[in-house]
Short mmCIF file of C-alpha atoms in Angstrom, two decimals:
data_model
loop_
_atom_site.label_atom_id
_atom_site.label_comp_id
_atom_site.label_asym_id
_atom_site.label_seq_id
_atom_site.Cartn_x
_atom_site.Cartn_y
_atom_site.Cartn_z
CA UNK I 96 38.27 22.61 -6.96
CA UNK I 97 33.99 23.28 -7.49
CA UNK I 98 32.97 26.01 -5.73
CA UNK I 99 29.38 25.40 -6.38
CA UNK I 100 27.57 25.11 -3.11
CA UNK I 101 26.96 21.56 -1.47
CA UNK I 102 23.73 20.19 -0.40
CA UNK I 103 22.85 17.04 2.21
CA UNK I 104 20.95 14.65 0.95
CA UNK I 105 21.28 10.90 1.56
CA UNK I 106 22.53 7.67 0.79
CA UNK I 107 20.13 4.89 0.45
CA UNK I 108 21.71 3.35 3.46
CA UNK I 109 19.92 6.87 5.39
CA UNK I 110 22.88 8.24 5.95
CA UNK I 111 24.06 11.61 5.23
CA UNK I 112 26.30 12.51 2.82
CA UNK I 113 26.28 16.11 0.07
CA UNK I 114 26.55 16.84 -2.97
CA UNK I 115 26.51 19.26 -5.17
CA UNK I 116 23.83 20.56 -7.68
CA UNK I 117 25.42 19.33 -10.49
CA UNK I 118 26.15 15.87 -9.08
CA UNK I 119 22.71 15.52 -7.94
CA UNK I 120 21.89 16.62 -11.51
CA UNK I 121 23.65 14.20 -12.94
CA UNK I 122 22.30 11.19 -10.19
CA UNK I 123 19.42 12.29 -11.46
CA UNK I 124 20.25 11.29 -15.17
CA UNK I 125 22.03 8.14 -14.21
CA UNK I 126 19.25 6.80 -11.96
CA UNK I 127 16.96 7.38 -15.17
CA UNK I 128 19.41 5.92 -17.43
CA UNK I 129 19.53 3.31 -15.22
CA UNK I 130 15.82 2.45 -15.36
CA UNK I 131 15.50 2.51 -18.91
CA UNK I 132 17.85 0.29 -19.95
CA UNK I 133 16.63 -2.50 -17.61
CA UNK I 134 12.79 -1.66 -18.11
CA UNK I 135 13.00 -0.30 -21.73
CA UNK I 136 10.18 2.15 -20.90
CA UNK I 137 10.62 6.09 -21.59
CA UNK I 138 12.74 8.34 -19.82
CA UNK I 139 10.90 11.12 -17.21
CA UNK I 140 10.71 14.38 -19.50
CA UNK I 141 12.90 17.46 -18.92
CA UNK I 142 10.52 18.63 -17.19
CA UNK I 143 9.61 16.12 -14.63
CA UNK I 144 13.79 15.41 -14.28
CA UNK I 145 13.55 19.51 -12.98
CA UNK I 146 11.19 19.54 -10.80
CA UNK I 147 12.81 16.18 -8.76
CA UNK I 148 16.18 17.92 -9.19
CA UNK I 149 14.49 21.02 -7.51
CA UNK I 150 13.08 18.82 -4.51
CA UNK I 151 15.96 16.83 -4.53
CA UNK I 152 18.28 19.89 -4.30
CA UNK I 153 16.12 22.28 -1.45
CA UNK I 154 18.26 22.45 1.89
CA UNK I 155 14.35 22.10 3.80
CA UNK I 156 14.44 19.73 6.82
CA UNK I 157 10.58 18.37 4.85
CA UNK I 158 9.04 18.49 1.39
CA UNK I 159 4.75 18.30 0.98
CA UNK I 160 2.70 18.09 -1.77
CA UNK I 161 0.64 21.30 -3.12
CA UNK I 162 -2.97 22.11 -0.94
CA UNK I 163 -5.81 19.98 -2.32
CA UNK I 164 -3.34 16.99 -4.44
CA UNK I 165 -2.95 14.77 -1.03
CA UNK I 166 -3.09 11.57 -2.00
CA UNK I 167 -4.72 8.25 -0.05
CA UNK I 168 -2.98 6.18 2.74
CA UNK I 169 -2.66 2.32 3.00
CA UNK I 170 -0.88 1.57 6.30
CA UNK I 171 0.78 -2.44 5.68
CA UNK I 172 1.59 -3.50 8.27
CA UNK I 173 -0.16 -0.99 10.85
CA UNK I 174 1.56 -0.46 14.30
CA UNK I 175 4.04 -2.58 16.06
CA UNK I 176 2.12 -3.71 18.08
CA UNK I 177 4.61 -3.90 21.05
CA UNK I 178 2.95 -0.52 22.29
CA UNK I 179 -0.66 0.16 22.64
CA UNK I 180 -1.50 -3.80 21.38
CA UNK I 181 -2.89 -4.80 18.11
CA UNK I 182 -6.67 -2.38 18.67
CA UNK I 183 -4.59 0.17 20.15
CA UNK I 184 -2.36 0.59 16.82
CA UNK I 185 -5.90 0.86 14.96
CA UNK I 186 -6.85 3.13 16.66
CA UNK I 187 -3.95 4.70 17.08
CA UNK I 188 -2.74 5.32 13.74
CA UNK I 189 -6.44 6.39 13.03
CA UNK I 190 -7.04 8.84 15.64
CA UNK I 191 -3.42 10.39 15.66
CA UNK I 192 -1.87 9.71 12.75
CA UNK I 193 -4.57 11.07 9.89
CA UNK I 194 -4.28 7.00 8.57
CA UNK I 195 -6.80 6.37 5.74
CA UNK I 196 -6.70 2.50 5.61
CA UNK I 197 -5.95 0.38 8.81
CA UNK I 198 -4.58 -2.67 8.56
CA UNK I 199 -4.69 -5.79 10.97
CA UNK I 200 -1.78 -7.81 10.45
CA UNK I 201 -0.69 -11.16 12.36
CA UNK I 202 3.51 -10.59 13.75
CA UNK I 203 4.14 -13.71 11.42
CA UNK I 204 3.13 -11.99 9.05
CA UNK I 205 2.40 -14.76 6.40
CA UNK I 206 -1.08 -16.15 5.06
CA UNK I 207 -0.03 -19.69 5.52
CA UNK I 208 0.91 -18.78 9.52
CA UNK I 209 -2.49 -16.98 10.39
CA UNK I 210 -4.79 -20.07 8.66
CA UNK I 211 -4.16 -21.92 12.24
CA UNK I 212 -5.29 -19.37 14.08
CA UNK I 213 -7.56 -18.64 11.73
CA UNK I 214 -10.98 -18.02 14.28
CA UNK I 215 -8.62 -15.52 16.86
CA UNK I 216 -7.83 -13.34 13.98
CA UNK I 217 -11.33 -13.09 12.98
CA UNK I 218 -12.55 -12.66 16.42
CA UNK I 219 -10.27 -9.68 16.41
CA UNK I 220 -10.92 -8.25 12.96
CA UNK I 221 -14.58 -7.93 14.28
CA UNK I 222 -13.76 -5.81 17.57
CA UNK I 223 -11.71 -3.95 15.58
CA UNK I 224 -14.86 -2.57 13.97
CA UNK I 225 -16.71 -2.12 16.40
CA UNK I 226 -13.88 0.42 17.79
CA UNK I 227 -12.58 2.30 14.33
CA UNK I 228 -14.59 4.76 11.66
CA UNK I 229 -11.75 4.19 8.73
CA UNK I 230 -11.33 1.16 6.56
CA UNK I 231 -9.84 -2.15 8.45
CA UNK I 232 -8.21 -4.27 6.01
CA UNK I 233 -6.52 -7.28 6.40
CA UNK I 234 -2.55 -8.37 5.42
CA UNK I 235 -0.48 -10.94 5.18
CA UNK I 236 2.75 -12.08 1.88
CA UNK I 237 1.79 -15.18 -0.03
CA UNK I 238 5.46 -16.18 1.57
CA UNK I 239 5.61 -19.02 -0.89
CA UNK I 240 8.92 -19.86 0.71
CA UNK I 241 6.94 -21.57 3.70
CA UNK I 242 5.90 -24.99 1.69
CA UNK I 243 9.38 -25.97 1.11
CA UNK I 244 11.29 -27.78 3.43
CA UNK I 245 11.62 -27.29 6.11
CA UNK I 246 9.05 -25.23 6.82
CA UNK I 247 6.70 -26.83 4.28
CA UNK I 248 5.56 -30.27 3.06
CA UNK I 249 6.73 -29.48 -0.44
CA UNK I 250 10.61 -29.81 -2.10
CA UNK I 251 12.64 -26.78 -1.74
CA UNK I 252 13.27 -25.39 -4.96
CA UNK I 253 16.49 -23.46 -4.15
CA UNK I 254 18.31 -26.84 -3.36
CA UNK I 255 16.79 -28.57 -6.02
CA UNK I 256 17.46 -26.27 -8.82
CA UNK I 257 21.77 -26.00 -8.15
CA UNK I 258 21.68 -29.99 -8.50
CA UNK I 259 20.04 -29.20 -12.10
CA UNK I 260 16.73 -31.16 -11.02
CA UNK I 261 14.21 -28.68 -13.28
CA UNK I 262 11.65 -30.33 -13.79
CA UNK I 263 10.89 -31.29 -10.14
CA UNK I 264 11.66 -27.90 -9.19
CA UNK I 265 9.29 -26.14 -11.57
CA UNK I 266 7.14 -29.01 -10.26
CA UNK I 267 7.24 -27.95 -6.98
CA UNK I 268 6.49 -24.69 -6.96
CA UNK I 269 3.37 -25.33 -9.13
CA UNK I 270 2.45 -27.14 -5.75
CA UNK I 271 3.56 -24.83 -3.55
CA UNK I 272 1.46 -21.89 -5.46
CA UNK I 273 -1.73 -23.93 -5.38
CA UNK I 274 -1.21 -24.77 -1.55
CA UNK I 275 -0.53 -21.02 -0.83
CA UNK I 276 -3.48 -19.78 -3.18
CA UNK I 277 -5.98 -21.51 -0.94
CA UNK I 278 -4.81 -20.39 2.25
CA UNK I 279 -4.48 -17.18 1.00
CA UNK I 280 -8.00 -17.20 -0.38
CA UNK I 281 -9.31 -19.00 3.20
CA UNK I 282 -7.90 -16.16 5.05
CA UNK I 283 -9.31 -13.40 2.48
CA UNK I 284 -13.41 -15.54 3.08
CA UNK I 285 -12.66 -15.68 6.90
CA UNK I 286 -12.43 -12.47 7.44
CA UNK I 287 -14.31 -10.70 5.27
CA UNK I 288 -17.27 -12.70 7.07
CA UNK I 289 -15.91 -11.34 9.99
CA UNK I 290 -16.68 -7.95 8.67
CA UNK I 291 -12.96 -6.69 6.86
CA UNK I 292 -13.31 -3.91 4.35
CA UNK I 293 -10.60 -5.99 2.87
CA UNK I 294 -7.49 -7.87 2.43
CA UNK I 295 -3.39 -6.58 1.62
CA UNK I 296 -1.70 -9.86 -0.55
CA UNK I 297 1.96 -7.45 0.67
CA UNK I 298 5.43 -8.35 -1.18
CA UNK I 299 3.44 -10.42 -3.90
CA UNK I 300 5.73 -12.21 -6.08
CA UNK I 301 9.00 -12.22 -3.51
CA UNK I 302 9.85 -15.67 -3.83
CA UNK I 303 9.45 -15.02 -7.81
CA UNK I 304 6.66 -16.27 -10.76
CA UNK I 305 5.24 -18.76 -8.90
CA UNK I 306 4.84 -16.75 -5.87
CA UNK I 307 3.30 -13.69 -8.23
CA UNK I 308 1.06 -17.22 -9.34
CA UNK I 309 -0.39 -17.80 -6.13
CA UNK I 310 -1.22 -13.88 -5.93
CA UNK I 311 -2.75 -13.02 -9.06
CA UNK I 312 -4.77 -16.92 -8.30
CA UNK I 313 -6.25 -16.02 -5.19
CA UNK I 314 -6.89 -12.80 -6.09
CA UNK I 315 -9.42 -14.33 -8.86
CA UNK I 316 -10.83 -16.35 -6.25
CA UNK I 317 -11.58 -13.71 -3.73
CA UNK I 318 -12.85 -12.09 -5.95
CA UNK I 319 -15.52 -14.76 -7.19
CA UNK I 320 -16.69 -15.20 -3.76
CA UNK I 321 -16.48 -11.47 -2.33
CA UNK I 322 -17.48 -9.03 -4.85
CA UNK I 323 -18.10 -6.05 -2.80
CA UNK I 324 -13.94 -6.40 -0.74
CA UNK I 325 -11.11 -4.69 -1.98
CA UNK I 326 -8.16 -6.15 -2.12
CA UNK I 327 -4.49 -4.54 -2.65
CA UNK I 328 -1.26 -6.87 -4.48
CA UNK I 329 1.56 -4.80 -2.79
CA UNK I 330 4.79 -6.07 -5.12
CA UNK I 331 7.87 -7.27 -3.12
CA UNK I 332 10.25 -5.93 -5.68
CA UNK I 333 10.17 -4.04 -9.05
CA UNK I 334 10.67 -7.23 -11.31
CA UNK I 335 9.12 -10.17 -11.00
CA UNK I 336 11.65 -13.58 -10.81
CA UNK I 337 11.29 -15.93 -12.96
CA UNK I 338 11.57 -18.89 -10.37
CA UNK I 339 10.36 -20.95 -12.25
CA UNK I 340 10.74 -19.50 -15.54
CA UNK I 341 7.35 -20.86 -17.75
CA UNK I 342 4.96 -19.64 -15.47
CA UNK I 343 1.59 -17.07 -16.96
CA UNK I 344 -1.22 -15.88 -15.97
CA UNK I 345 -3.89 -15.14 -19.14
CA UNK I 346 -1.47 -16.00 -21.58
CA UNK I 347 1.37 -13.64 -19.72
CA UNK I 348 4.19 -14.80 -19.18
CA UNK I 349 5.04 -14.05 -15.19
CA UNK I 350 8.77 -14.17 -15.27
CA UNK I 351 10.63 -11.02 -15.95
CA UNK I 352 7.39 -8.55 -15.67
CA UNK I 353 8.46 -4.62 -14.56
CA UNK I 354 5.54 -2.47 -12.76
CA UNK I 355 3.70 -1.65 -15.93
CA UNK I 356 3.01 -5.32 -17.01
CA UNK I 357 2.07 -6.38 -13.02
CA UNK I 358 -1.23 -3.52 -13.17
CA UNK I 359 -3.05 -5.42 -15.33
CA UNK I 360 -2.72 -8.41 -14.28
CA UNK I 361 -3.35 -7.24 -11.19
CA UNK I 362 -6.83 -5.64 -11.87
CA UNK I 363 -7.75 -8.60 -14.68
CA UNK I 364 -7.75 -10.62 -11.47
CA UNK I 365 -9.66 -8.37 -8.98
CA UNK I 366 -7.63 -6.31 -7.28
CA UNK I 367 -8.98 -3.19 -6.73
CA UNK I 368 -5.96 -1.46 -5.99
CA UNK I 369 -1.97 -2.34 -6.54
CA UNK I 370 1.01 -1.31 -5.28
CA UNK I 371 4.23 -1.40 -7.07
CA UNK I 372 7.15 -2.00 -5.25
CA UNK I 373 11.62 -0.53 -6.04
CA UNK I 374 13.93 -1.70 -4.51
CA UNK I 375 16.62 0.90 -3.08
CA UNK I 376 19.90 0.50 -3.94
CA UNK I 377 21.76 1.96 -0.24
CA UNK I 378 25.32 2.78 -2.01
CA UNK I 379 23.32 5.35 -4.16
CA UNK I 380 21.58 8.90 -3.17
CA UNK I 381 17.99 9.31 -2.46
CA UNK I 382 17.96 11.26 -6.27
CA UNK I 383 19.44 8.41 -8.21
CA UNK I 384 17.59 5.90 -5.92
CA UNK I 385 14.05 8.19 -6.41
CA UNK I 386 15.03 9.32 -10.86
CA UNK I 387 15.18 4.92 -10.68
CA UNK I 388 11.57 4.75 -9.22
CA UNK I 389 10.22 7.35 -10.92
CA UNK I 390 10.96 6.12 -14.66
CA UNK I 391 10.36 2.54 -13.47
CA UNK I 392 6.90 3.13 -12.63
CA UNK I 393 5.75 6.29 -14.57
CA UNK I 394 4.29 3.77 -17.41
CA UNK I 395 2.44 1.60 -14.71
CA UNK I 396 0.40 4.77 -13.05
CA UNK I 397 -0.25 6.41 -16.42
CA UNK I 398 -1.59 2.99 -18.29
CA UNK I 399 -3.48 1.80 -14.83
CA UNK I 400 -7.16 0.94 -14.26
CA UNK I 401 -6.85 0.42 -10.37
CA UNK I 402 -5.34 2.91 -8.35
CA UNK I 403 -1.88 2.76 -7.20
CA UNK I 404 -0.08 3.78 -4.11
CA UNK I 405 3.15 3.03 -4.40
CA UNK I 406 4.85 1.01 -1.48
CA UNK I 407 7.34 4.15 0.16
CA UNK I 408 8.40 1.66 3.19
CA UNK I 409 11.78 0.72 4.27
CA UNK I 410 14.30 0.42 1.88
CA UNK I 411 11.02 1.16 -1.64
CA UNK I 412 10.48 3.46 -3.20
CA UNK I 413 13.53 5.56 -3.23
CA UNK I 414 13.24 5.83 1.03
CA UNK I 415 16.54 4.39 2.44
CA UNK I 416 17.29 1.66 3.97
CA UNK I 417 17.09 2.68 7.53
CA UNK I 418 15.41 1.53 10.51
CA UNK I 419 14.99 4.91 12.09
CA UNK I 420 13.91 6.25 8.60
CA UNK I 421 15.28 10.15 7.54
CA UNK I 422 12.47 12.73 7.71
CA UNK I 423 13.64 14.43 5.13
CA UNK I 424 14.41 11.91 2.50
CA UNK I 425 10.94 10.31 3.40
CA UNK I 426 9.30 13.56 2.20
CA UNK I 427 10.96 13.63 -0.07
CA UNK I 428 10.04 11.10 -1.88
CA UNK I 429 6.09 11.49 -1.26
CA UNK I 430 6.45 14.39 -2.52
CA UNK I 431 7.99 13.41 -5.72
CA UNK I 432 5.81 9.85 -6.05
CA UNK I 433 2.56 12.18 -5.82
CA UNK I 434 3.60 15.48 -8.10
CA UNK I 435 5.74 13.31 -10.46
CA UNK I 436 3.87 9.76 -10.48
CA UNK I 437 0.59 10.55 -9.61
CA UNK I 438 -0.33 7.98 -7.91
CA UNK I 439 -3.64 7.53 -6.09
CA UNK I 440 -1.70 6.87 -2.93
CA UNK I 441 1.52 5.63 -0.68
CA UNK Z 220 2.59 2.94 2.38
CA UNK Z 221 5.40 0.26 3.75
CA UNK Z 222 6.81 -1.09 6.99
CA UNK Z 223 9.58 2.08 9.32
CA UNK Z 224 9.15 4.02 12.50
CA UNK Z 225 5.65 5.61 12.63
CA UNK Z 226 7.46 9.23 13.41
CA UNK Z 227 9.63 8.55 10.45
CA UNK Z 228 7.04 7.06 8.79
CA UNK Z 229 3.99 7.33 8.56
CA UNK Z 230 3.75 10.25 10.79
CA UNK Z 231 5.95 11.88 7.99
CA UNK Z 232 4.22 10.55 4.44
CA UNK Z 233 0.64 11.57 6.24
CA UNK Z 234 2.08 15.78 6.64
CA UNK Z 235 3.78 15.81 3.40
CA UNK Z 236 1.22 13.97 1.48
CA UNK Z 237 -2.00 12.28 3.05
CA UNK Z 238 -5.77 13.56 3.03
CA UNK Z 239 -5.48 13.40 6.21
CA UNK Z 240 -8.25 10.24 7.42
CA UNK Z 241 -10.90 11.03 10.26
CA UNK Z 242 -8.64 14.42 10.50
CA UNK Z 243 -10.90 14.90 6.60
CA UNK Z 244 -11.81 12.62 4.50
CA UNK Z 245 -8.90 10.20 3.86
CA UNK Z 246 -11.38 7.20 4.36
CA UNK Z 247 -14.61 7.96 2.39
CA UNK Z 248 -12.22 8.47 -0.46
CA UNK Z 249 -10.70 5.04 0.28
CA UNK Z 250 -13.38 3.36 0.59
CA UNK Z 251 -14.32 4.62 -2.64
CA UNK Z 252 -10.75 2.92 -3.80
CA UNK Z 253 -11.22 -0.45 -2.30
CA UNK Z 254 -14.79 -1.17 -3.22
CA UNK Z 255 -15.28 -0.12 -6.18
CA UNK Z 256 -11.32 0.54 -7.80
CA UNK Z 257 -11.76 4.12 -8.39
CA UNK Z 258 -8.58 6.03 -9.54
CA UNK Z 259 -8.01 9.12 -6.98
CA UNK Z 260 -9.88 12.01 -9.21
CA UNK Z 261 -12.72 9.98 -9.54
CA UNK Z 262 -13.12 8.98 -5.88
CA UNK Z 263 -12.57 12.18 -5.14
CA UNK Z 264 -14.50 13.60 -7.10
CA UNK Z 265 -18.02 10.98 -5.86
CA UNK Z 266 -16.85 12.00 -2.66
CA UNK Z 267 -17.20 15.64 -3.14
CA UNK Z 268 -20.59 15.46 -4.99
CA UNK Z 269 -22.15 13.33 -2.05
CA UNK Z 270 -20.82 15.82 0.58
CA UNK Z 271 -21.44 19.09 -1.44
CA UNK Z 272 -18.22 19.96 -1.29
CA UNK Z 273 -15.17 20.21 -3.91
CA UNK Z 274 -12.93 17.85 -3.93
CA UNK Z 275 -10.02 20.35 -2.51
CA UNK Z 276 -12.57 20.79 0.22
CA UNK Z 277 -11.37 16.78 1.20
CA UNK Z 278 -8.83 16.66 2.93
CA UNK Z 279 -8.98 20.30 4.35
CA UNK Z 280 -9.47 19.23 8.23
CA UNK Z 281 -11.08 22.73 9.24
CA UNK Z 282 -13.42 22.62 6.62
CA UNK Z 283 -14.12 18.68 7.16
CA UNK Z 284 -14.30 18.34 10.74
CA UNK Z 285 -17.32 20.73 10.19
CA UNK Z 286 -19.43 18.84 7.47
CA UNK Z 287 -17.78 15.30 9.35
CA UNK Z 288 -20.51 16.55 12.34
CA UNK Z 289 -22.92 17.72 10.52
CA UNK Z 290 -23.67 14.68 8.73
CA UNK Z 291 -22.49 12.60 11.11
CA UNK Z 292 -19.35 10.72 10.03
CA UNK Z 293 -17.11 9.96 13.12
CA UNK Z 294 -15.36 13.17 14.64
CA UNK Z 295 -10.97 12.46 15.52
CA UNK Z 296 -11.91 13.17 19.84
CA UNK Z 297 -9.21 14.04 21.55
CA UNK Z 298 -9.97 15.53 24.98
CA UNK Z 299 -10.87 18.87 25.87
CA UNK Z 300 -13.24 20.72 23.95
CA UNK Z 301 -13.10 17.21 21.05
CA UNK Z 302 -15.55 15.21 22.58
CA UNK Z 303 -18.14 14.14 21.04
CA UNK Z 304 -20.50 11.84 22.93
CA UNK Z 305 -23.57 12.68 21.53
CA UNK Z 306 -22.67 12.11 17.68
CA UNK Z 307 -22.34 8.77 15.86
CA UNK Z 308 -18.62 7.19 15.93
CA UNK Z 309 -17.62 3.56 14.71
CA UNK Z 310 -19.72 1.59 14.08
CA UNK Z 311 -22.74 4.44 13.83
CA UNK Z 312 -21.07 6.70 12.18
CA UNK Z 313 -20.20 3.89 9.94
CA UNK Z 314 -24.14 3.32 9.35
CA UNK Z 315 -23.62 7.24 7.82
CA UNK Z 316 -20.87 6.53 5.78
CA UNK Z 317 -22.79 3.95 3.95
CA UNK Z 318 -25.82 5.46 3.36
CA UNK Z 319 -24.49 9.46 3.06
CA UNK Z 320 -21.84 7.74 -0.38
CA UNK Z 321 -24.66 5.51 -1.13
CA UNK Z 322 -22.26 2.23 -0.73
CA UNK Z 323 -22.06 -0.85 1.42
CA UNK Z 324 -19.54 -1.23 4.38
CA UNK Z 325 -19.68 -4.78 4.89
CA UNK Z 326 -19.35 -4.67 8.92
CA UNK Z 327 -22.29 -2.56 8.56
CA UNK Z 328 -24.66 -5.23 6.52
CA UNK Z 329 -22.78 -7.56 9.08
CA UNK Z 330 -24.10 -6.06 12.06
CA UNK Z 331 -27.75 -5.39 10.92
CA UNK Z 332 -27.72 -9.00 10.07
CA UNK Z 333 -26.53 -10.04 13.79
CA UNK Z 334 -29.12 -7.07 15.33
CA UNK Z 335 -31.27 -8.08 13.04
CA UNK Z 336 -32.43 -5.13 12.31
#
């Protein structure tokens, strides 16, 4: 039995556990290896892995970046809309929580749903801009599943696929992507005309490659119509699922893309900020999840031509999947992304 | 950033790694990222040059409190001695931000059009 000191850390579900420094190092090596094996990306350097180990193996309750290396925070889905109301939430985050960008959103975080209440959203956006100083963007999800039955008009590809009706499932997704791209563009143009600083396409690719196709198509259209609008494309997961399997964007197959490939398409379409997402394995430790996240996203941050705002919310970017986010783990995730990935924002 | 409870998520990220928004100059750097797609070092350099400070000053709240006051870029108001009714705020401050940074701010442009100024 080891006599090595045990240090508190977290599991991916947020619960406390203790590991020795050696065990943390082994978890970091395993997390790096998991990313390298799946995404065929380079491993972290020895110095980067050592720094991550130092961050994780501290007994401190809180960890932070060095002075002068702070990054921009774009806070998608700003506020809970229960205590202060929507505009009050935005002001609270601006005045008390140090937000660099705030985001107005509808509780039904879907462009399809927002389209039906767009005049109200536009007025709310305009009112918010009269009261705030920091940039205000509008956000929602492409949410492609909403276009399939029973929620939408198109045949449900998730029902067709198990029946082997592949061609029909693919056609349904293509039709849904066209509708979603139209709705996203419609909402973006509407809020731009009301004074928005930007639009956030959050959890792009959540329903697979057709979902990402809708986001890319909309981004290109928005960039053409609103040249100065900020466009943030945030992803749903580390790899694009091939629910369709054959969709392409400018010659690149969308299914199976990893963050360093996703960011190039986002930039080419006209996005000004890209948000990679890496889902947490709730049965693995914080060191394992952070190592895997950093390894998957390092090529993205190195190769990107546009700012990268890492998704580090609940259950992504190494942050545990816990309703009450543990401050020790959240702060370590933030520091690791800034120190090692050199992200432009979170 | 992503969803989560405000104290555990947003406040934690702000204290661990954030530029501080209006407490410092994070909102100004953010505007260059959003509208120009500038990566962080370039955006910080651009804003620092426009404000006449160093890039590391941009996340230093005491320094930027003074700079924002001098240039009329808007300040945090929380009561007591930190009230600035005679200084630009909100839309007024965004007019100044657009001018000082030399970038269009959408809602400012629309305000001009609607107010016919």
